[in-house]
Every structure is written in C-alpha cells, then in structure tokens.
C-alpha cells in the first residue's frame, strides 16, 4: 500500500503549460483505494482539463501501474491515443509515474505527491523506487526520481563524480542525473533541467505525514485500529 | 577585503593553491609550506575533508592561515552538515575573517576512510550557493533576518573533462545563476579539452571567471590511475608517455604543469593549483610559465 495525496490543481496546471493535448492515466491500485487515482479522480481531472481548454485525447484507469509489464501491455493497446498526445497526466504514486515514464516516449506529469507512511514500503518490487517525499519532483526530472536514483539525492543536476554516465560510488551504477538528462533530451524538455529545485521539506517524510494531513480513508482505518 | 575578488573582478589573473588540513592537530608543516609560497599565491583553498577522509576542519585551518596574513578560500561540502550546520558554519567563518567560499557537493562517504558514516546531502551545491546568496542578502534560508550579514565571495567547481559535456555546461550556468562568481576546475592535462569547455561555457552565456585546475602527476602510475579512476580527469596518452620516458619524473611533471598553464592562461582568468603534497614545487611550476 502506497499513499498519495493530490497535488494542488494550480501546480498541475503549471506543468501542462505549453501542452495542447493530454492523455489522462489513473491507477486502480492503492491510489484508487485512497481516492487519489481511480476512476473518480480521473473523471474529476478530466473535467478540469476540459474546463481549462485542454484536449483530453483519452483516459484510462489501469490496475497497479507499478506492475510495469502488465501496464506496458495495456498501454500498448492504446498507443495511438498516447502517440497523438503532447503529454500524459498520471494520477498515481511516484512508482507508477516512473513506470509510465519508462514505458512511454512522452513527458509524463505527476498528479500526486506520494507521502510517507512512516517507512512502510510499497508492495511492488521494482527498480523504480519512491521515497515518498511528499513533494513529487518527477515533473522536472523526466519521470526519474533524483532522490532515489542519485545516491546523494541531489536535486539540481549531477555532481562532479559523474563520468560517462556512471556514478562515483560504484563503477556500474548509472548516474541518476545522466539518466534524467538523457530522458529530458529525448522528450524535448531539456529546459526543465535548469529549473531550480529548492531544498526539500524533510519533515514531510522524516516522521510520516503530519496529523492534520491524514485525511484519507487509509489513515482513518489506521486510527480506528489504534483505538 | 578579498584580493581574489578584487583581482578577478578587475580582470587580473589570479592564482589559488590548495592546502589540506592535517589528520591530527600538528599543523607545523602545513603552515610552514603555505607561508613559504604565500608571496606567489592570492589565496589558499582549504579543503573540507577532501575525498571524504576525516581531517581537521577547514574553518580552523583557514583561520590559522588568515592570522598569518594569508588569504583563504573556505571550501565547504554538503556531505557532512545539514542546512542548519552549513549556515551556522558560514556565519562563523565570516566572523573569523573568511570571505571566499567554494561551495561543493562533496565526494560520497563510502569513498573515504569512514565509509559507514551517515551521508547528509541535505542541500546540493546549487542550493548551497543559493543559501550563501541569501545570507549575503541579510536573511537565512527560511527568510529570518540576520543580525549583521556576511558578504561572501562564493565560487563553485566545474569539470572541463566531463563526459558528456553539455550537462556540465548547463549545471555550471545554473551555478552562475545562483550566485557562483568564480569557478575552479578539476585538474586539466589536455588544453584542447579545456578550450572546448571554455568555448561552450561562454557560448552558453556564462561570463564568470574560470581558474584552470592544475595538479602535478607524481608518476606515470599515478597518471594512469587518475585517468582511469578519477571522474572527469582526462590524461592524454602522450602525457603518460612523457612521464614514462622521463629520466627525471619530477622535472617532467612540473614541466607538464607549466605547459598546461601556458596553453590555457589566455583562455581563462586564473590558475588553481592542487599540489597534493608537492607544495615545495609550486615555485618551480610558476617559474616555468610565462605568467
């Protein structure tokens, strides 16, 4: 179980500046359980996109986007719709957004912030990992997480230890920022690499989600069980 | 008053030299060596636990050099301190007389002699530059007003041998945009590589002064090791051959340094020497140049 919270609409709107057509993808796994990714949220986002003048090329809700092999096969069936879109808006956790980024040759916008449940891990063993930092940056990093793919968790580009695409720490480890650079180049969004990412709000995942933000059904069940 | 700042801003050629604090409290050698070459150098870069090896703090050695009238560049990495400690150290360093700061990410902990240490990296080098800019502007990272603010002259590292080069150029531009007012580069042995870097940097609109990094190769073996293992250090085969064939390796190594300085001096604004224990040869390296 992974817990996400919707990003503010204004933030998502900012991501979509410059895109005319958007394919909307939701997840029927954990995010559906919390109401942040399933059909209901996708419907709501679709309405907002329509209102804002975007052409929604299609919507799809896939069960557990983090199951990359299955998600890939399902997306392949609608590849023409995706192909004619400028970008994808994905309402899922950070793992799902990263998985979709890897499957699709388009800019992938995250619709959620994945939040910490106090070091509880997700269910899907996958190379895409999410630190549940509560302020998802995947929009700016080509759908590759700098917190987990860069050993130093750097937010503004590679360090001096990056060479020929490898990390200074282990000879075979890829440099996360090199992957991000290549990905942004491939999707024609190299402009994003010079976007300044400010220091992280560490408290968002140091102790889990602050009580006042625990407004989802998941937390309600937890609280119930605790009593 | 920062001579380094004055010189670089006036378009004069500047020379810095690295000085590493000891592992221990005996600084006699380090201070003596620095004093001996002080007349040739505008400022000493004091390293911050270089290569993640535990040593005396940079700020302490900076202060001891400043007390002797030697200007310093306080090197600061993001590896060992969070944003509270970084800002606090910066305020302390200013109070102790340091004006020049080099903002670095820092090598990873596992590369050093305490591989089990907690890597911090709360900030990255660009966020650290931004932090210095905020402090210079009279407030901390969250906007609280400072009682008396520093006026640091912040610099950053750049790597001319980076492969691929484009991301390095973009990152350097970001560093300049976030407050870097000079660059000191990774060691350079191939002036063509450096020339290409400078051309791309200037084409990207970055006019920040650049000091070319010079690090003497103590042997052909060291050259081969660095070429193979140190990120972004490119040593041409001819240079390795020169060292292999030389009857006097020291002499040849110093010659190579002087030659690279001569070949690159017109392309940049200064030299950054990293003698790594060869402080005594710094005068010979500089004597061998047209500077």
Tab-separated table of C-alpha atoms in Angstrom, chain A:
chain	number	residue	atom	x	y	z
A	1	UNK	CA	0.000	0.000	0.000
A	2	UNK	CA	1.308	3.370	-1.025
A	3	UNK	CA	-0.359	6.582	-0.072
A	4	UNK	CA	-0.594	9.635	-2.279
A	5	UNK	CA	-2.258	12.992	-1.983
A	6	UNK	CA	-3.489	15.073	-4.916
A	7	UNK	CA	-1.211	17.907	-5.939
A	8	UNK	CA	-2.933	21.307	-5.925
A	9	UNK	CA	-4.619	21.886	-9.307
A	10	UNK	CA	-2.628	25.113	-9.820
A	11	UNK	CA	0.597	23.112	-9.684
A	12	UNK	CA	-0.700	20.617	-12.266
A	13	UNK	CA	-1.925	23.465	-14.474
A	14	UNK	CA	1.599	24.873	-14.410
A	15	UNK	CA	3.014	21.559	-15.567
A	16	UNK	CA	0.639	21.491	-18.529
A	17	UNK	CA	1.512	24.943	-19.822
A	18	UNK	CA	2.586	24.514	-23.418
A	19	UNK	CA	0.739	21.230	-23.922
A	20	UNK	CA	-2.445	21.206	-26.022
A	21	UNK	CA	-3.466	17.570	-25.769
A	22	UNK	CA	-3.157	15.380	-22.711
A	23	UNK	CA	-3.759	11.698	-22.113
A	24	UNK	CA	-5.061	11.022	-18.631
A	25	UNK	CA	-3.998	7.896	-16.824
A	26	UNK	CA	-5.163	6.672	-13.437
A	27	UNK	CA	-4.284	3.765	-11.200
A	28	UNK	CA	-6.815	1.344	-9.795
A	29	UNK	CA	-4.450	0.076	-7.118
A	30	UNK	CA	-3.532	1.851	-3.893
A	31	UNK	CA	-4.467	5.225	-5.329
A	32	UNK	CA	-7.977	4.062	-6.096
A	33	UNK	CA	-8.302	2.859	-2.520
A	34	UNK	CA	-7.498	6.324	-1.231
A	35	UNK	CA	-9.469	8.103	-3.937
A	36	UNK	CA	-6.401	9.738	-5.453
A	37	UNK	CA	-6.024	7.754	-8.625
A	38	UNK	CA	-9.052	5.695	-9.573
A	39	UNK	CA	-11.932	6.384	-11.957
A	40	UNK	CA	-13.401	9.062	-9.725
A	41	UNK	CA	-10.233	11.167	-9.613
A	42	UNK	CA	-9.587	10.624	-13.311
A	43	UNK	CA	-13.110	11.843	-14.041
A	44	UNK	CA	-12.553	14.907	-11.891
A	45	UNK	CA	-9.203	15.691	-13.538
A	46	UNK	CA	-10.723	15.147	-16.974
A	47	UNK	CA	-13.406	17.726	-16.174
A	48	UNK	CA	-10.825	20.229	-15.036
A	49	UNK	CA	-8.746	19.668	-18.148
A	50	UNK	CA	-11.813	20.227	-20.343
A	51	UNK	CA	-12.656	23.373	-18.450
A	52	UNK	CA	-9.105	24.630	-18.815
A	53	UNK	CA	-9.224	24.171	-22.583
A	54	UNK	CA	-7.032	21.110	-22.901
A	55	UNK	CA	-7.865	18.421	-25.409
A	56	UNK	CA	-8.140	15.176	-23.444
A	57	UNK	CA	-7.108	12.565	-26.010
A	58	UNK	CA	-8.261	9.735	-23.810
A	59	UNK	CA	-8.473	8.429	-20.274
A	60	UNK	CA	-7.602	5.052	-18.875
A	61	UNK	CA	-7.501	3.539	-15.431
A	62	UNK	CA	-5.122	0.629	-15.045
A	63	UNK	CA	-4.890	-1.595	-12.035
A	64	UNK	CA	-1.484	-1.226	-10.377
A	65	UNK	CA	0.511	0.905	-12.790
A	66	UNK	CA	3.549	-0.198	-10.834
A	67	UNK	CA	3.148	-3.611	-12.441
A	68	UNK	CA	5.201	-2.418	-15.357
A	69	UNK	CA	4.914	-5.475	-17.601
A	70	UNK	CA	1.121	-5.563	-17.394
A	71	UNK	CA	0.773	-1.790	-17.582
A	72	UNK	CA	3.024	-1.800	-20.654
A	73	UNK	CA	0.830	-4.331	-22.433
A	74	UNK	CA	-2.325	-2.410	-21.608
A	75	UNK	CA	-0.806	0.880	-22.749
A	76	UNK	CA	0.388	-0.731	-25.991
A	77	UNK	CA	-3.245	-1.293	-26.958
A	78	UNK	CA	-3.940	2.425	-26.845
A	79	UNK	CA	-0.554	3.580	-28.133
A	80	UNK	CA	-2.157	5.560	-30.978
A	81	UNK	CA	-4.074	7.724	-28.499
A	82	UNK	CA	-0.936	8.288	-26.474
A	83	UNK	CA	1.062	8.971	-29.609
A	84	UNK	CA	-1.199	11.861	-30.603
A	85	UNK	CA	-0.985	13.463	-27.145
A	86	UNK	CA	1.570	16.082	-26.156
A	87	UNK	CA	1.939	14.572	-22.709
A	88	UNK	CA	0.429	12.278	-20.105
A	89	UNK	CA	-1.014	13.250	-16.763
A	90	UNK	CA	-0.672	10.320	-14.382
A	91	UNK	CA	-2.645	10.094	-11.198
A	92	UNK	CA	-0.712	7.524	-9.260
A	93	UNK	CA	2.117	7.182	-6.742
A	94	UNK	CA	5.724	8.029	-7.614
A	95	UNK	CA	6.440	4.450	-8.612
A	96	UNK	CA	3.580	4.403	-11.124
A	97	UNK	CA	4.658	7.730	-12.619
A	98	UNK	CA	8.206	6.439	-13.016
A	99	UNK	CA	6.990	3.172	-14.527
A	100	UNK	CA	4.872	5.038	-17.098
A	101	UNK	CA	7.794	7.352	-17.910
A	102	UNK	CA	9.831	4.329	-18.749
A	103	UNK	CA	7.084	2.895	-20.977
A	104	UNK	CA	6.139	5.993	-22.899
A	105	UNK	CA	8.191	8.391	-25.030
A	106	UNK	CA	6.381	11.487	-23.804
A	107	UNK	CA	6.635	13.940	-20.963
A	108	UNK	CA	4.786	12.423	-18.006
A	109	UNK	CA	3.295	14.787	-15.423
A	110	UNK	CA	2.655	13.557	-11.881
A	111	UNK	CA	-0.753	14.460	-10.442
A	112	UNK	CA	0.040	13.416	-6.893
A	113	UNK	CA	2.529	13.762	-4.079
A	114	UNK	CA	3.407	10.411	-2.572
A	115	UNK	CA	3.591	10.704	1.179
A	116	UNK	CA	5.381	8.749	3.820
A	117	UNK	CA	3.607	6.185	5.927
A	118	UNK	CA	6.499	6.036	8.327
A	119	UNK	CA	8.955	3.924	6.365
A	120	UNK	CA	6.356	1.435	5.264
A	121	UNK	CA	7.202	0.145	1.816
A	122	UNK	CA	5.023	-0.339	-1.197
A	123	UNK	CA	4.058	-3.714	-2.488
A	124	UNK	CA	5.661	-3.827	-5.867
A	125	UNK	CA	9.317	-4.861	-6.106
A	126	UNK	CA	10.557	-2.769	-8.984
A	127	UNK	CA	13.600	-0.790	-9.997
A	128	UNK	CA	11.561	2.396	-9.853
A	129	UNK	CA	11.613	3.494	-6.260
A	130	UNK	CA	9.807	6.261	-4.495
A	131	UNK	CA	10.988	7.859	-1.280
A	132	UNK	CA	7.505	9.144	-0.532
A	133	UNK	CA	8.915	12.625	-0.029
A	134	UNK	CA	5.542	14.341	-0.183
A	135	UNK	CA	6.560	16.862	-2.860
A	136	UNK	CA	6.912	14.927	-6.082
A	137	UNK	CA	9.529	16.341	-8.462
A	138	UNK	CA	9.080	13.869	-11.308
A	139	UNK	CA	7.642	16.655	-13.468
A	140	UNK	CA	11.074	18.298	-13.624
A	141	UNK	CA	13.168	15.171	-13.884
A	142	UNK	CA	11.685	13.277	-16.805
A	143	UNK	CA	9.845	10.861	-14.570
A	144	UNK	CA	13.071	9.584	-12.979
A	145	UNK	CA	13.394	10.196	-9.262
A	146	UNK	CA	16.586	12.081	-8.286
A	147	UNK	CA	16.088	11.253	-4.619
A	148	UNK	CA	16.393	7.532	-5.229
A	149	UNK	CA	18.362	7.318	-8.477
A	150	UNK	CA	21.158	9.673	-7.337
A	151	UNK	CA	22.945	8.239	-4.280
A	152	UNK	CA	23.372	11.743	-2.911
A	153	UNK	CA	19.754	12.608	-3.642
A	154	UNK	CA	20.869	15.783	-5.418
A	155	UNK	CA	18.054	17.926	-6.765
A	156	UNK	CA	19.846	20.182	-9.240
A	157	UNK	CA	21.984	18.101	-11.556
A	158	UNK	CA	24.882	15.689	-11.343
A	159	UNK	CA	27.854	16.142	-9.034
A	160	UNK	CA	31.461	16.127	-10.181
A	161	UNK	CA	31.627	12.396	-9.591
A	162	UNK	CA	29.515	11.608	-12.635
A	163	UNK	CA	31.524	10.346	-15.584
A	164	UNK	CA	30.481	8.665	-18.809
A	165	UNK	CA	27.054	8.142	-17.324
A	166	UNK	CA	28.301	6.349	-14.220
A	167	UNK	CA	28.202	7.236	-10.539
A	168	UNK	CA	31.345	7.767	-8.458
A	169	UNK	CA	30.150	5.343	-5.813
A	170	UNK	CA	30.091	2.099	-7.801
A	171	UNK	CA	31.555	1.609	-11.264
A	172	UNK	CA	28.424	0.008	-12.699
A	173	UNK	CA	25.887	2.229	-11.054
A	174	UNK	CA	24.255	4.658	-13.502
A	175	UNK	CA	24.358	8.353	-12.681
A	176	UNK	CA	20.728	9.242	-11.958
A	177	UNK	CA	21.170	12.752	-13.315
A	178	UNK	CA	22.689	11.453	-16.523
A	179	UNK	CA	19.545	9.307	-16.964
A	180	UNK	CA	17.401	12.355	-16.229
A	181	UNK	CA	19.371	14.464	-18.723
A	182	UNK	CA	19.021	11.872	-21.482
A	183	UNK	CA	15.337	11.382	-20.772
A	184	UNK	CA	14.563	15.106	-20.822
A	185	UNK	CA	16.518	15.413	-24.050
A	186	UNK	CA	14.513	12.550	-25.581
A	187	UNK	CA	11.181	14.138	-24.707
A	188	UNK	CA	12.343	17.583	-25.822
A	189	UNK	CA	12.199	19.150	-22.376
A	190	UNK	CA	15.853	19.955	-21.616
A	191	UNK	CA	14.625	23.372	-20.462
A	192	UNK	CA	13.468	21.635	-17.270
A	193	UNK	CA	16.994	20.660	-16.233
A	194	UNK	CA	17.806	24.260	-15.343
A	195	UNK	CA	14.680	24.672	-13.194
A	196	UNK	CA	15.904	25.329	-9.652
A	197	UNK	CA	14.604	22.765	-7.196
A	198	UNK	CA	14.709	24.271	-3.686
A	199	UNK	CA	15.795	22.318	-0.603
A	200	UNK	CA	13.405	19.506	0.328
A	201	UNK	CA	10.856	19.822	3.120
A	202	UNK	CA	12.422	16.929	5.015
A	203	UNK	CA	9.825	16.966	7.763
A	204	UNK	CA	7.308	15.677	5.242
A	205	UNK	CA	8.891	12.255	5.362
A	206	UNK	CA	11.029	12.287	8.461
A	207	UNK	CA	8.126	11.411	10.715
A	208	UNK	CA	5.474	10.495	8.199
A	209	UNK	CA	2.546	12.682	7.341
A	210	UNK	CA	1.580	15.373	9.863
A	211	UNK	CA	-1.683	14.562	11.648
A	212	UNK	CA	-3.574	17.446	10.044
A	213	UNK	CA	-2.905	15.989	6.603
A	214	UNK	CA	-4.064	12.498	7.472
A	215	UNK	CA	-7.429	12.963	5.859
A	216	UNK	CA	-7.639	9.856	3.704
A	217	UNK	CA	-9.575	6.698	4.351
A	218	UNK	CA	-6.313	4.847	4.919
A	219	UNK	CA	-5.449	6.965	7.916
A	220	UNK	CA	-8.993	6.653	9.225
A	221	UNK	CA	-8.662	2.859	9.223
A	222	UNK	CA	-5.280	3.128	10.939
A	223	UNK	CA	-6.722	5.431	13.571
A	224	UNK	CA	-9.678	3.091	14.066
A	225	UNK	CA	-7.402	0.126	14.605
A	226	UNK	CA	-5.271	2.135	17.011
A	227	UNK	CA	-8.189	2.810	19.300
